[in-house]
Amino acid sequence: MSRARPTPPPTADHDGFATQLLAWFDLHGRHDLPWQHPRSPYRVWLSEIMLQQTQVATVIAYFQRFVDGLPDLPALAAAPQEQVLALWSGLGYYARARNLHAAARACVERHGGELPRDLEALVALPGIGRSTAAAILSQAWGDRHAILDGNVKRVLARYHGVEGWPGAPKVEKRLWAFAEAHVADPALPDARMADYTQAQMDLGATLCTRSKPTCLLCPLRGACAAHRDGLTDSLPTPRPGKTLPRREAQLLWLEDAQGRILLQQRPSTGVWASLWTLPQADDATLAREWLATHADPDYDAGEALPSIAHAFSHFRLDLHPRRWRAVALRERVGDNGDLRWVPRTQLTALGIPAPIRKLLESSDATPADHD
DNA sequence: AAGTCGGGGTC
DNA sequence: GACCCAGACTT
């Protein structure tokens, strides 16, 4: 060792953690998730990517739609990016979709069209980190690897009484050490690695929840430090607070005489990268200039629609939509570059951010006669 | 170590 | 409103 550890190494590793957990899983775990039947490396991989920072209930419908359209790795690799983003549309964190796509193509080029059964090779693929790679290997093949996702962090922080925000590298390193120690327990059979990985996540998702954990039914309560010390409400330590900045933007909703909507593809970097949205301006003055440059109607003739408040992880965005109907674009503008007239029936084929799609679908296809 | 990247569920 | 969630990536 290059340096002395300030904290003692995990010693409470072979204490029945895995044994108790597996016994509970057999009776009370989730055995009917879509990616478990059938369970294949491709389906496990896809589910793990979709489940990054996203809850199971949200993922299920997206997973079904995605595997219906792209049922295996070669199909994903051969698909155009537009289709992949359309299937991901509404799920968020769109870099996951682009990385998934790129990783599939890398597997075709480097691994014979299959997902490699190797931790380092998986981590080398875009979008797959240490925990996701371990989850894939243990669930798809039963290989012996520790995972450390949000569920396991919460379970281990309570079970071992680990204080400090789990996102801090120092705390995360301790949690990894505990996770590895449990996996090294000889009482955990190789044949049960897939169940063991699933069991940890099921416990965290159904009993050891962030608020109001159901300790009465927990198979680990006998050795849980937080339960013993009355710290289940304060562990894991919450993330340090930060106030989010607020931004505003104007949305220009233009429809032509046929009811088609003018959409604009966003740049390949930044928020909503490569997705299709309404043309956007930072303020009303710039919105007026954009309209004067691209189309004929008077700005003030547009219908001001209710504002939309949308929260991102790192800022809040207030969108102010304004709508014009039966618009014609100026010469040399439209259906070129990043602008496209899109019929309403084609909206499902494009990757569109959730609040924009909700706005477009909330309104009548025909011009409103009210006033 | 901090910032970037969505959207929905929960309290 | 604030906080969280089957994280990874960039700087």
Coordinates of C-alpha atoms (C1' of nucleotides) in Angstrom, one line a residue:
Chain A
M1 CA 0.0 0.0 0.0
S2 CA 1.3 3.4 -0.8
R3 CA -0.3 5.2 2.1
A4 CA -2.0 4.4 5.5
R5 CA -5.7 4.4 5.6
P6 CA -7.3 6.8 8.1
T7 CA -10.3 4.6 8.2
P8 CA -10.3 0.9 9.1
P9 CA -10.9 -1.5 6.3
P10 CA -14.4 -3.0 6.1
T11 CA -14.7 -5.8 8.6
A12 CA -18.5 -6.3 8.7
D13 CA -18.5 -7.9 5.3
H14 CA -19.1 -11.6 5.9
D15 CA -21.9 -10.9 8.3
G16 CA -24.9 -12.3 6.5
F17 CA -25.5 -9.3 4.4
A18 CA -25.7 -11.3 1.1
T19 CA -27.4 -14.3 2.7
Q20 CA -30.2 -12.3 4.3
L21 CA -30.6 -10.2 1.2
L22 CA -31.0 -13.2 -1.1
A23 CA -33.5 -14.9 1.2
W24 CA -35.6 -11.7 1.2
F25 CA -35.2 -11.3 -2.6
D26 CA -36.6 -14.8 -3.3
L27 CA -39.8 -13.9 -1.5
H28 CA -40.2 -10.1 -2.0
G29 CA -37.9 -9.0 -4.9
R30 CA -39.0 -7.8 -8.3
H31 CA -39.0 -10.8 -10.7
D32 CA -41.2 -9.5 -13.5
L33 CA -39.4 -6.4 -14.9
P34 CA -39.5 -6.3 -18.7
W35 CA -35.7 -6.6 -19.1
Q36 CA -35.7 -9.8 -17.1
H37 CA -37.9 -11.7 -19.6
P38 CA -36.1 -12.5 -21.7
R39 CA -32.8 -11.5 -20.1
S40 CA -30.1 -10.8 -22.7
P41 CA -27.0 -8.7 -22.6
Y42 CA -28.5 -6.2 -25.0
R43 CA -31.7 -5.8 -23.0
V44 CA -29.8 -5.6 -19.7
W45 CA -27.5 -3.0 -21.1
L46 CA -30.4 -0.9 -22.6
S47 CA -32.3 -1.1 -19.3
E48 CA -29.2 0.0 -17.3
I49 CA -28.6 3.0 -19.5
M50 CA -32.3 4.0 -19.4
L51 CA -32.3 3.6 -15.6
Q52 CA -29.4 6.0 -15.0
Q53 CA -31.0 8.8 -12.9
T54 CA -34.4 7.6 -13.9
Q55 CA -36.9 5.5 -12.0
V56 CA -38.2 2.1 -13.0
A57 CA -41.8 3.2 -13.4
T58 CA -40.7 5.9 -15.9
V59 CA -38.4 3.6 -17.9
I60 CA -40.8 0.6 -18.5
A61 CA -42.8 2.1 -21.3
Y62 CA -39.7 3.6 -23.0
F63 CA -37.9 0.3 -22.8
Q64 CA -40.8 -1.6 -24.4
R65 CA -41.1 0.9 -27.3
F66 CA -37.3 0.9 -27.8
V67 CA -36.9 -2.9 -28.0
D68 CA -39.9 -3.1 -30.2
G69 CA -38.3 -0.8 -32.7
L70 CA -34.7 -1.9 -32.2
P71 CA -34.7 -5.5 -30.8
D72 CA -31.0 -6.2 -30.8
L73 CA -27.6 -4.7 -30.9
P74 CA -27.0 -5.0 -34.7
A75 CA -30.4 -3.3 -35.3
L76 CA -29.4 -0.4 -33.0
A77 CA -26.0 -0.1 -34.7
A78 CA -27.6 0.1 -38.1
A79 CA -30.3 2.6 -37.1
P80 CA -30.1 6.3 -38.0
Q81 CA -29.5 8.6 -35.1
E82 CA -32.8 10.3 -35.8
Q83 CA -34.6 7.1 -35.0
V84 CA -32.7 6.5 -31.8
L85 CA -33.4 10.0 -30.6
A86 CA -37.1 9.7 -31.5
L87 CA -37.3 6.5 -29.4
W88 CA -35.6 8.3 -26.5
S89 CA -37.7 11.4 -26.9
G90 CA -39.2 12.4 -23.5
L91 CA -36.8 10.3 -21.4
G92 CA -34.2 13.0 -20.9
Y93 CA -30.4 13.0 -20.7
Y94 CA -30.1 12.6 -24.4
A95 CA -26.4 12.0 -24.3
R96 CA -27.3 8.5 -23.1
A97 CA -29.0 7.8 -26.4
R98 CA -26.1 9.2 -28.4
N99 CA -23.6 7.2 -26.4
L100 CA -25.7 4.0 -26.6
H101 CA -25.8 4.4 -30.3
A102 CA -22.1 5.0 -30.6
A103 CA -21.3 2.1 -28.3
A104 CA -23.4 -0.3 -30.4
R105 CA -21.5 0.7 -33.5
A106 CA -18.2 0.3 -31.6
C107 CA -19.3 -3.2 -30.6
V108 CA -19.9 -4.1 -34.3
E109 CA -16.5 -2.8 -35.2
R110 CA -14.5 -4.1 -32.3
H111 CA -16.4 -7.0 -30.7
G112 CA -18.0 -8.9 -33.5
G113 CA -21.4 -7.3 -33.0
E114 CA -21.8 -8.3 -29.3
L115 CA -21.4 -6.7 -26.0
P116 CA -17.9 -7.6 -24.5
R117 CA -18.0 -9.8 -21.4
D118 CA -15.2 -7.8 -19.8
L119 CA -15.3 -4.9 -17.3
E120 CA -12.5 -2.8 -18.8
A121 CA -13.9 -3.3 -22.3
L122 CA -17.4 -2.2 -21.2
V123 CA -16.1 0.8 -19.3
A124 CA -14.2 1.8 -22.5
L125 CA -17.6 2.1 -24.3
P126 CA -19.3 5.5 -24.2
G127 CA -22.0 5.8 -21.5
I128 CA -20.9 2.9 -19.5
G129 CA -19.1 3.6 -16.2
R130 CA -17.9 1.3 -13.5
S131 CA -21.2 0.6 -11.8
T132 CA -23.2 0.2 -15.1
A133 CA -20.5 -2.2 -16.4
A134 CA -20.7 -4.3 -13.2
A135 CA -24.5 -4.4 -13.3
I136 CA -24.4 -5.6 -16.9
L137 CA -21.8 -8.3 -16.2
S138 CA -23.5 -9.6 -13.1
Q139 CA -27.0 -9.5 -14.5
A140 CA -26.3 -10.8 -18.0
W141 CA -23.7 -13.4 -17.2
G142 CA -23.7 -13.8 -13.4
D143 CA -20.1 -12.5 -13.2
R144 CA -18.8 -11.4 -9.7
H145 CA -18.7 -7.7 -9.7
A146 CA -19.9 -5.1 -7.1
I147 CA -22.2 -2.3 -8.2
L148 CA -22.7 1.1 -6.5
D149 CA -25.7 3.0 -7.8
G150 CA -28.0 5.3 -5.9
N151 CA -29.9 2.4 -4.3
V152 CA -26.7 0.6 -3.1
K153 CA -25.2 3.9 -1.8
R154 CA -28.3 4.5 0.3
V155 CA -28.4 0.9 1.6
L156 CA -24.7 0.8 2.5
A157 CA -24.6 4.3 4.0
R158 CA -27.3 3.2 6.4
Y159 CA -26.2 -0.3 7.0
H160 CA -22.6 0.8 7.8
G161 CA -23.4 4.2 9.2
V162 CA -21.4 6.1 6.6
E163 CA -21.8 9.9 7.0
G164 CA -21.2 12.5 4.3
W165 CA -22.8 13.1 1.0
P166 CA -22.3 9.9 -1.1
G167 CA -21.5 12.0 -4.2
A168 CA -18.3 13.2 -2.5
P169 CA -15.4 11.2 -3.9
K170 CA -14.1 10.4 -0.4
V171 CA -17.4 9.0 0.7
E172 CA -18.0 7.2 -2.5
K173 CA -14.6 5.5 -2.2
R174 CA -15.6 4.1 1.3
L175 CA -18.9 2.9 -0.1
W176 CA -17.2 1.1 -3.0
A177 CA -15.0 -0.6 -0.4
F178 CA -18.0 -1.9 1.5
A179 CA -19.7 -3.0 -1.8
E180 CA -16.6 -4.9 -2.8
A181 CA -16.3 -6.5 0.6
H182 CA -19.8 -7.9 0.5
V183 CA -19.2 -9.3 -3.0
A184 CA -16.2 -11.2 -1.6
D185 CA -18.4 -13.0 0.9
P186 CA -17.9 -16.8 0.3
A187 CA -21.6 -17.2 1.3
L188 CA -22.6 -15.5 -1.9
P189 CA -22.6 -18.2 -4.6
D190 CA -21.5 -17.4 -8.1
A191 CA -24.8 -18.7 -9.4
R192 CA -26.7 -16.0 -7.5
M193 CA -24.8 -12.9 -8.6
A194 CA -27.5 -11.7 -10.9
D195 CA -30.1 -12.1 -8.1
Y196 CA -27.8 -10.5 -5.6
T197 CA -27.3 -7.4 -7.8
Q198 CA -31.0 -7.1 -8.4
A199 CA -31.8 -7.7 -4.7
Q200 CA -29.7 -4.7 -3.6
M201 CA -31.6 -2.4 -6.0
D202 CA -35.0 -3.9 -5.1
L203 CA -34.3 -3.4 -1.4
G204 CA -33.3 0.2 -2.0
A205 CA -36.3 0.9 -4.2
T206 CA -39.0 -0.8 -2.2
L207 CA -37.9 -0.8 1.5
C208 CA -34.8 1.2 2.1
T209 CA -36.3 4.3 0.4
R210 CA -35.0 7.9 0.9
S211 CA -37.9 8.9 3.1
K212 CA -39.9 6.7 5.5
P213 CA -38.0 3.4 5.0
T214 CA -39.9 0.3 6.0
C215 CA -37.3 -1.0 8.5
L216 CA -39.9 -3.3 10.1
L217 CA -39.8 -5.5 7.0
C218 CA -36.1 -5.2 6.2
P219 CA -34.0 -8.4 6.2
L220 CA -30.9 -6.3 7.2
R221 CA -32.3 -4.4 10.2
G222 CA -30.6 -6.7 12.7
A223 CA -27.1 -5.4 11.7
C224 CA -28.0 -2.0 10.3
A225 CA -26.1 0.8 12.0
A226 CA -28.6 3.5 11.1
H227 CA -31.5 1.5 12.4
R228 CA -29.6 0.7 15.6
D229 CA -28.7 4.4 16.2
G230 CA -31.9 6.0 15.0
L231 CA -30.2 7.6 12.0
T232 CA -32.3 6.3 9.1
D233 CA -33.8 9.8 8.6
S234 CA -30.4 11.5 8.4
L235 CA -28.5 9.0 6.3
P236 CA -27.5 9.2 3.6
T237 CA -26.3 12.8 4.1
P238 CA -28.1 15.1 1.6
R239 CA -26.3 16.8 -1.1
P240 CA -25.1 20.3 -0.2
G241 CA -27.7 22.8 -1.2
K242 CA -27.3 25.2 -4.1
T243 CA -29.7 27.7 -5.6
L244 CA -30.4 27.2 -9.2
P245 CA -30.0 30.1 -11.7
R246 CA -33.1 31.1 -13.6
R247 CA -33.2 31.7 -17.4
E248 CA -35.9 32.8 -19.8
A249 CA -36.5 32.3 -23.5
Q250 CA -39.1 33.2 -26.1
L251 CA -40.6 30.4 -28.2
L252 CA -41.8 31.2 -31.8
W253 CA -44.5 28.9 -32.9
L254 CA -45.2 29.4 -36.6
E255 CA -47.7 27.4 -38.6
D256 CA -48.2 27.6 -42.3
A257 CA -51.5 27.4 -44.2
Q258 CA -51.4 23.6 -44.1
G259 CA -51.0 23.5 -40.3
R260 CA -47.4 22.4 -40.5
I261 CA -45.1 23.6 -37.7
L262 CA -41.7 25.2 -38.1
L263 CA -39.2 23.3 -36.1
Q264 CA -35.5 24.0 -35.6
Q265 CA -32.8 21.4 -34.8
R266 CA -30.6 22.4 -31.9
P267 CA -26.8 22.3 -32.0
S268 CA -25.1 18.9 -31.4
T269 CA -23.8 20.2 -28.0
G270 CA -25.5 21.7 -25.0
V271 CA -29.0 21.2 -23.6
W272 CA -31.3 19.2 -25.8
A273 CA -28.5 18.5 -28.2
S274 CA -29.6 17.6 -31.7
L275 CA -33.3 17.6 -30.7
W276 CA -36.0 19.5 -32.6
T277 CA -37.6 22.5 -30.9
L278 CA -39.5 25.7 -31.7
P279 CA -37.2 28.5 -32.8
Q280 CA -36.0 30.2 -29.7
A281 CA -34.8 33.7 -28.7
D282 CA -33.2 35.0 -25.5
D283 CA -35.6 37.9 -25.2
A284 CA -38.6 39.6 -26.9
T285 CA -36.4 42.0 -28.8
L286 CA -34.4 39.2 -30.4
A287 CA -37.7 37.3 -31.0
R288 CA -39.0 40.3 -33.0
E289 CA -35.8 40.5 -35.0
W290 CA -35.9 36.8 -35.7
L291 CA -39.5 37.0 -36.9
A292 CA -38.8 40.1 -39.1
T293 CA -35.9 38.3 -40.7
H294 CA -37.6 35.0 -41.4
A295 CA -41.3 35.7 -42.0
D296 CA -44.0 38.2 -42.8
P297 CA -46.5 38.5 -39.9
D298 CA -46.5 41.3 -37.4
Y299 CA -45.0 40.2 -34.1
D300 CA -47.8 41.7 -32.0
A301 CA -50.4 39.8 -34.1
G302 CA -49.2 36.6 -32.6
E303 CA -51.1 34.9 -29.8
A304 CA -49.3 35.0 -26.5
L305 CA -49.6 31.6 -24.8
P306 CA -49.2 30.8 -21.1
S307 CA -45.6 30.5 -20.0
I308 CA -44.0 27.2 -19.3
A309 CA -41.8 26.6 -16.2
H310 CA -39.2 23.9 -16.9
A311 CA -36.6 22.7 -14.3
F312 CA -33.3 21.3 -15.3
S313 CA -30.7 19.8 -12.9
H314 CA -28.6 23.0 -13.0
F315 CA -31.0 25.8 -13.9
R316 CA -34.7 26.8 -14.3
L317 CA -36.1 27.8 -17.6
D318 CA -39.2 29.9 -18.2
L319 CA -40.4 29.6 -21.7
H320 CA -42.7 32.2 -23.2
P321 CA -44.5 30.8 -26.4
R322 CA -46.1 33.0 -29.0
R323 CA -48.1 31.6 -31.9
W324 CA -48.7 32.7 -35.5
R325 CA -50.9 30.9 -38.0
A326 CA -50.9 30.7 -41.8
V327 CA -47.4 32.0 -41.9
A328 CA -45.2 32.1 -45.0
L329 CA -41.5 32.3 -44.7
R330 CA -39.4 34.8 -46.7
E331 CA -37.6 33.5 -49.8
R332 CA -34.5 31.5 -49.1
V333 CA -35.7 30.6 -45.6
G334 CA -37.2 27.4 -44.4
D335 CA -36.7 23.7 -45.2
N336 CA -33.0 24.4 -45.4
G337 CA -30.3 24.4 -42.8
D338 CA -31.7 23.6 -39.4
L339 CA -35.3 24.7 -40.1
R340 CA -38.0 22.3 -41.2
W341 CA -41.7 22.5 -41.8
V342 CA -43.1 19.5 -39.9
P343 CA -46.7 18.1 -40.3
R344 CA -48.3 17.3 -37.0
T345 CA -48.4 13.6 -38.0
Q346 CA -44.6 13.5 -38.2
L347 CA -43.9 14.8 -34.7
T348 CA -43.6 11.3 -33.3
A349 CA -40.7 10.6 -35.7
L350 CA -38.5 13.3 -34.3
G351 CA -36.6 13.8 -31.0
I352 CA -38.5 16.6 -29.3
P353 CA -38.0 17.8 -25.7
A354 CA -40.8 16.8 -23.3
P355 CA -42.1 20.4 -22.6
I356 CA -42.0 21.3 -26.3
R357 CA -43.9 18.1 -27.3
K358 CA -46.4 18.7 -24.5
L359 CA -47.0 22.3 -25.8
L360 CA -47.4 21.2 -29.4
E361 CA -49.8 18.4 -28.5
S362 CA -51.9 20.3 -26.0
S363 CA -53.4 22.6 -28.7
D364 CA -55.8 22.1 -31.5
A365 CA -54.6 21.2 -34.9
T366 CA -57.1 23.6 -36.5
P367 CA -57.1 27.3 -36.0
A368 CA -59.0 28.4 -33.0
D369 CA -62.1 30.4 -33.6
H370 CA -62.4 31.6 -30.0
D371 CA -61.6 35.2 -29.1
Chain B
dA1 C1' -13.9 18.8 -7.3
dA2 C1' -17.3 21.1 -9.7
dG3 C1' -20.2 21.7 -13.6
dT4 C1' -23.1 19.7 -17.4
dC5 C1' -26.7 16.9 -18.9
dG6 C1' -33.9 15.8 -18.5
dG7 C1' -37.8 14.6 -16.7
dG8 C1' -40.9 12.9 -13.4
dG9 C1' -42.1 11.4 -8.7
dT10 C1' -42.3 12.6 -3.9
dC11 C1' -42.8 15.3 0.2
Chain C
dG1 C1' -40.8 24.9 -4.0
dA2 C1' -36.7 21.4 -2.8
dC3 C1' -34.8 17.1 -3.2
dC4 C1' -34.1 12.7 -5.3
dC5 C1' -33.5 9.0 -8.8
dA6 C1' -30.3 1.8 -11.5
dG7 C1' -24.5 8.0 -13.5
dA8 C1' -21.3 9.4 -17.0
dC9 C1' -18.7 12.8 -18.9
dT10 C1' -16.1 17.1 -19.3
dT11 C1' -13.2 20.7 -17.6

